[in-house]
Amino acid sequence: MYFNLVKIFPQPVLQTKLIIEPEWMKHINSIKFIRNVRNNGYVSTDFKILNTKKLKTLKSKINNVIKNYMEEHLKLSNKLKITASWVMKHVKNDFAQTHLHQNSIISGVLYLQTKKGAGDLIFARQNFLTETFAFDRIEDTALNTHQLAFNTEPGVLLVFPSNLSHYTLAMPFDNYERICLSFNTFISDTIGDGDNRIELNEVE
């Protein structure tokens, strides 16, 4: 008997690593933060942090990763621009609740300061096969699992569809800060053709 399992519609999460430059951290440690509305972390008051001159090289590197993600992995020719970028700090017991990124095509998170045990990034979904049953798994696989954790370390950059739910575990250490930079994107040129073509002005 012949069986052929076809795995369709996977979620594309790109993982890469950047070398964190000291001048990036010096600038990020100098900016203003406020406690976020959920009281589970600190967020920069600047939501276009990658537009600052001192992070120009970082923005360029992230843009190259976005281009690689779109063209080499998704095989899409649409150009994306970074529309929002901000920094999160988590101290002891801080965490990121389950969320997705609205008004964005793809999103990303770059870990600037973290260490083993400081809290993984976890992608999650609510249903498998049906939303009304909890199945007994023989083992967790990419097909049946409800969540997948990514171990993080300084320089790890993850790029993913903005509608993919994710969260982080609580940061457990005293006198330490887990710091990451997140960003959202949107189309900067055109999409579609014929009567469904939309032209969008490119904005740096």
mmCIF file of C-alpha atoms in Angstrom:
data_model
loop_
_atom_site.group_PDB
_atom_site.id
_atom_site.type_symbol
_atom_site.label_atom_id
_atom_site.label_comp_id
_atom_site.label_asym_id
_atom_site.label_seq_id
_atom_site.Cartn_x
_atom_site.Cartn_y
_atom_site.Cartn_z
ATOM 1 C CA MET A 1 0.000 0.000 0.000
ATOM 2 C CA TYR A 2 1.319 3.435 -0.958
ATOM 3 C CA PHE A 3 1.049 6.490 1.295
ATOM 4 C CA ASN A 4 2.104 9.993 0.303
ATOM 5 C CA LEU A 5 1.598 12.693 2.921
ATOM 6 C CA VAL A 6 1.602 16.127 1.295
ATOM 7 C CA LYS A 7 2.334 18.912 3.770
ATOM 8 C CA ILE A 8 0.658 22.065 2.486
ATOM 9 C CA PHE A 9 0.492 25.678 3.646
ATOM 10 C CA PRO A 10 3.516 25.778 5.999
ATOM 11 C CA GLN A 11 4.283 28.916 7.998
ATOM 12 C CA PRO A 12 7.574 30.476 6.801
ATOM 13 C CA VAL A 13 9.726 31.639 9.722
ATOM 14 C CA LEU A 14 13.205 32.756 8.683
ATOM 15 C CA GLN A 15 15.959 32.557 11.298
ATOM 16 C CA THR A 16 19.325 34.232 10.841
ATOM 17 C CA LYS A 17 21.931 35.949 12.992
ATOM 18 C CA LEU A 18 23.506 39.393 12.946
ATOM 19 C CA ILE A 19 26.598 40.628 14.731
ATOM 20 C CA ILE A 20 25.443 43.209 17.275
ATOM 21 C CA GLU A 21 27.531 46.372 16.942
ATOM 22 C CA PRO A 22 28.452 48.198 20.203
ATOM 23 C CA GLU A 23 27.281 51.555 18.816
ATOM 24 C CA TRP A 24 23.767 50.140 18.265
ATOM 25 C CA MET A 25 23.532 49.113 21.904
ATOM 26 C CA LYS A 26 24.992 52.418 23.076
ATOM 27 C CA HIS A 27 22.259 54.297 21.227
ATOM 28 C CA ILE A 28 19.467 51.959 22.337
ATOM 29 C CA ASN A 29 20.560 52.246 25.964
ATOM 30 C CA SER A 30 20.307 56.035 25.652
ATOM 31 C CA ILE A 31 16.724 56.248 24.374
ATOM 32 C CA LYS A 32 13.561 56.794 26.411
ATOM 33 C CA PHE A 33 11.353 53.890 27.513
ATOM 34 C CA ILE A 34 7.955 53.779 29.179
ATOM 35 C CA ARG A 35 6.015 50.976 30.836
ATOM 36 C CA ASN A 36 3.660 49.487 28.232
ATOM 37 C CA VAL A 37 -0.125 49.504 28.609
ATOM 38 C CA ARG A 38 -0.226 45.838 29.657
ATOM 39 C CA ASN A 39 2.359 46.467 32.386
ATOM 40 C CA ASN A 40 4.457 43.481 31.265
ATOM 41 C CA GLY A 41 7.456 45.271 29.779
ATOM 42 C CA TYR A 42 9.049 48.556 28.745
ATOM 43 C CA VAL A 43 8.707 49.944 25.210
ATOM 44 C CA SER A 44 10.618 52.716 23.471
ATOM 45 C CA THR A 45 8.720 55.947 22.933
ATOM 46 C CA ASP A 46 10.140 56.035 19.392
ATOM 47 C CA PHE A 47 8.244 53.708 17.031
ATOM 48 C CA LYS A 48 10.517 54.513 14.096
ATOM 49 C CA ILE A 49 13.740 53.684 15.884
ATOM 50 C CA LEU A 50 15.417 52.267 12.759
ATOM 51 C CA ASN A 51 15.144 55.681 11.069
ATOM 52 C CA THR A 52 17.740 57.157 13.415
ATOM 53 C CA LYS A 53 21.158 57.806 11.870
ATOM 54 C CA LYS A 54 22.977 55.747 14.485
ATOM 55 C CA LEU A 55 21.000 52.644 13.438
ATOM 56 C CA LYS A 56 21.355 53.215 9.695
ATOM 57 C CA THR A 57 23.619 50.196 9.186
ATOM 58 C CA LEU A 58 21.295 47.986 11.246
ATOM 59 C CA LYS A 59 18.307 49.047 9.135
ATOM 60 C CA SER A 60 20.277 48.222 5.983
ATOM 61 C CA LYS A 61 21.116 44.756 7.269
ATOM 62 C CA ILE A 62 17.490 44.078 8.222
ATOM 63 C CA ASN A 63 16.302 45.288 4.821
ATOM 64 C CA ASN A 64 18.686 42.808 3.177
ATOM 65 C CA VAL A 65 17.199 39.998 5.273
ATOM 66 C CA ILE A 66 13.663 41.073 4.312
ATOM 67 C CA LYS A 67 14.666 41.054 0.641
ATOM 68 C CA ASN A 68 16.169 37.575 1.020
ATOM 69 C CA TYR A 69 13.036 36.324 2.797
ATOM 70 C CA MET A 70 10.717 37.654 0.082
ATOM 71 C CA GLU A 71 12.712 36.772 -3.024
ATOM 72 C CA GLU A 72 14.735 33.683 -2.151
ATOM 73 C CA HIS A 73 12.314 31.900 0.186
ATOM 74 C CA LEU A 74 8.797 33.128 -0.609
ATOM 75 C CA LYS A 75 9.585 33.724 -4.301
ATOM 76 C CA LEU A 76 7.708 37.045 -4.284
ATOM 77 C CA SER A 77 8.814 40.159 -6.154
ATOM 78 C CA ASN A 78 6.894 42.716 -4.091
ATOM 79 C CA LYS A 79 9.041 45.276 -2.294
ATOM 80 C CA LEU A 80 8.464 45.856 1.406
ATOM 81 C CA LYS A 81 9.365 48.838 3.551
ATOM 82 C CA ILE A 82 9.761 48.985 7.312
ATOM 83 C CA THR A 83 6.816 51.014 8.599
ATOM 84 C CA ALA A 84 7.345 50.745 12.345
ATOM 85 C CA SER A 85 10.242 49.711 14.557
ATOM 86 C CA TRP A 86 10.570 49.790 18.320
ATOM 87 C CA VAL A 87 12.553 48.329 21.208
ATOM 88 C CA MET A 88 11.214 46.217 24.092
ATOM 89 C CA LYS A 89 12.899 45.687 27.458
ATOM 90 C CA HIS A 90 11.851 42.923 29.833
ATOM 91 C CA VAL A 91 13.041 42.842 33.429
ATOM 92 C CA LYS A 92 12.289 40.096 35.971
ATOM 93 C CA ASN A 93 8.806 38.577 35.476
ATOM 94 C CA ASP A 94 8.111 40.638 32.331
ATOM 95 C CA PHE A 95 6.832 38.792 29.268
ATOM 96 C CA ALA A 96 5.090 39.290 25.926
ATOM 97 C CA GLN A 97 1.482 38.139 25.797
ATOM 98 C CA THR A 98 0.167 36.133 22.847
ATOM 99 C CA HIS A 99 -0.281 38.594 20.001
ATOM 100 C CA LEU A 100 0.083 39.223 16.281
ATOM 101 C CA HIS A 101 1.086 42.336 14.349
ATOM 102 C CA GLN A 102 -1.757 44.243 12.702
ATOM 103 C CA ASN A 103 -1.482 46.483 9.628
ATOM 104 C CA SER A 104 1.662 44.669 8.546
ATOM 105 C CA ILE A 105 2.694 42.077 5.939
ATOM 106 C CA ILE A 106 5.712 40.511 7.609
ATOM 107 C CA SER A 107 7.251 41.288 10.976
ATOM 108 C CA GLY A 108 10.511 40.554 12.694
ATOM 109 C CA VAL A 109 12.279 40.539 16.020
ATOM 110 C CA LEU A 110 16.001 40.964 16.634
ATOM 111 C CA TYR A 111 17.390 39.909 20.015
ATOM 112 C CA LEU A 112 19.934 42.510 21.114
ATOM 113 C CA GLN A 113 20.546 41.348 24.679
ATOM 114 C CA THR A 114 19.505 37.983 26.085
ATOM 115 C CA LYS A 115 21.002 34.801 27.532
ATOM 116 C CA LYS A 116 20.130 31.176 28.079
ATOM 117 C CA GLY A 117 17.002 30.840 30.157
ATOM 118 C CA ALA A 118 15.942 34.464 29.673
ATOM 119 C CA GLY A 119 12.780 33.383 27.848
ATOM 120 C CA ASP A 120 12.132 31.741 24.489
ATOM 121 C CA LEU A 121 10.056 33.181 21.649
ATOM 122 C CA ILE A 122 7.113 30.864 21.028
ATOM 123 C CA PHE A 123 4.876 30.738 17.962
ATOM 124 C CA ALA A 124 1.420 29.369 18.666
ATOM 125 C CA ARG A 125 -1.906 28.439 17.112
ATOM 126 C CA GLN A 126 -5.239 27.613 18.698
ATOM 127 C CA ASN A 127 -6.477 24.766 16.547
ATOM 128 C CA PHE A 128 -5.372 21.567 14.829
ATOM 129 C CA LEU A 129 -7.939 19.693 12.714
ATOM 130 C CA THR A 130 -10.738 21.238 14.786
ATOM 131 C CA GLU A 131 -11.155 23.917 17.443
ATOM 132 C CA THR A 132 -13.414 21.757 19.631
ATOM 133 C CA PHE A 133 -11.215 18.744 20.426
ATOM 134 C CA ALA A 134 -7.866 18.293 22.156
ATOM 135 C CA PHE A 135 -6.177 15.295 20.545
ATOM 136 C CA ASP A 136 -3.733 12.944 22.270
ATOM 137 C CA ARG A 137 -0.460 13.326 20.401
ATOM 138 C CA ILE A 138 1.947 10.389 20.099
ATOM 139 C CA GLU A 139 4.663 13.005 19.620
ATOM 140 C CA ASP A 140 4.806 16.679 18.778
ATOM 141 C CA THR A 141 5.430 17.402 15.102
ATOM 142 C CA ALA A 142 5.247 20.476 12.893
ATOM 143 C CA LEU A 143 1.845 19.228 11.751
ATOM 144 C CA ASN A 144 0.110 18.602 15.061
ATOM 145 C CA THR A 145 1.768 20.875 17.605
ATOM 146 C CA HIS A 146 0.074 23.955 18.996
ATOM 147 C CA GLN A 147 3.313 25.823 19.568
ATOM 148 C CA LEU A 148 6.989 25.893 18.628
ATOM 149 C CA ALA A 149 9.705 27.552 20.693
ATOM 150 C CA PHE A 150 12.776 29.288 19.288
ATOM 151 C CA ASN A 151 15.777 29.549 21.581
ATOM 152 C CA THR A 152 17.173 33.052 21.448
ATOM 153 C CA GLU A 153 20.642 34.492 21.808
ATOM 154 C CA PRO A 154 22.143 37.895 21.002
ATOM 155 C CA GLY A 155 21.964 38.604 17.269
ATOM 156 C CA VAL A 156 19.196 36.132 16.442
ATOM 157 C CA LEU A 157 16.750 37.670 13.959
ATOM 158 C CA LEU A 158 13.421 36.006 13.176
ATOM 159 C CA VAL A 159 11.233 37.156 10.277
ATOM 160 C CA PHE A 160 7.691 35.822 9.951
ATOM 161 C CA PRO A 161 4.183 36.542 8.625
ATOM 162 C CA SER A 162 2.600 39.277 10.726
ATOM 163 C CA ASN A 163 -0.561 37.222 11.307
ATOM 164 C CA LEU A 164 1.365 34.458 13.063
ATOM 165 C CA SER A 165 0.590 34.512 16.800
ATOM 166 C CA HIS A 166 3.529 34.468 19.186
ATOM 167 C CA TYR A 167 4.551 35.237 22.756
ATOM 168 C CA THR A 168 7.572 35.144 25.049
ATOM 169 C CA LEU A 169 8.086 33.461 28.386
ATOM 170 C CA ALA A 170 8.670 35.546 31.489
ATOM 171 C CA MET A 171 12.206 36.845 32.015
ATOM 172 C CA PRO A 172 13.305 35.171 35.289
ATOM 173 C CA PHE A 173 16.577 36.881 36.242
ATOM 174 C CA ASP A 174 17.250 39.590 38.819
ATOM 175 C CA ASN A 175 19.177 42.678 37.715
ATOM 176 C CA TYR A 176 19.011 41.810 34.019
ATOM 177 C CA GLU A 177 17.223 43.152 30.940
ATOM 178 C CA ARG A 178 16.151 41.151 27.909
ATOM 179 C CA ILE A 179 16.207 43.598 25.011
ATOM 180 C CA CYS A 180 14.816 43.083 21.510
ATOM 181 C CA LEU A 181 13.972 45.228 18.510
ATOM 182 C CA SER A 182 10.769 44.527 16.578
ATOM 183 C CA PHE A 183 9.543 45.826 13.245
ATOM 184 C CA ASN A 184 6.579 45.755 10.873
ATOM 185 C CA THR A 185 6.466 46.156 7.101
ATOM 186 C CA PHE A 186 4.115 47.059 4.278
ATOM 187 C CA ILE A 187 4.220 47.020 0.472
ATOM 188 C CA SER A 188 6.169 49.941 -0.992
ATOM 189 C CA ASP A 189 5.631 49.569 -4.742
ATOM 190 C CA THR A 190 2.742 47.818 -6.511
ATOM 191 C CA ILE A 191 0.721 44.682 -6.002
ATOM 192 C CA GLY A 192 -1.519 42.822 -8.441
ATOM 193 C CA ASP A 193 -2.270 43.552 -12.075
ATOM 194 C CA GLY A 194 -5.172 44.519 -14.266
ATOM 195 C CA ASP A 195 -8.270 45.626 -12.376
ATOM 196 C CA ASN A 196 -6.800 44.536 -9.013
ATOM 197 C CA ARG A 197 -3.540 46.465 -9.343
ATOM 198 C CA ILE A 198 -2.704 48.845 -6.501
ATOM 199 C CA GLU A 199 0.122 51.354 -6.723
ATOM 200 C CA LEU A 200 1.685 52.458 -3.454
ATOM 201 C CA ASN A 201 4.204 55.237 -3.164
ATOM 202 C CA GLU A 202 7.582 54.101 -1.923
ATOM 203 C CA VAL A 203 8.559 55.766 1.331
ATOM 204 C CA GLU A 204 11.961 55.442 2.948
#
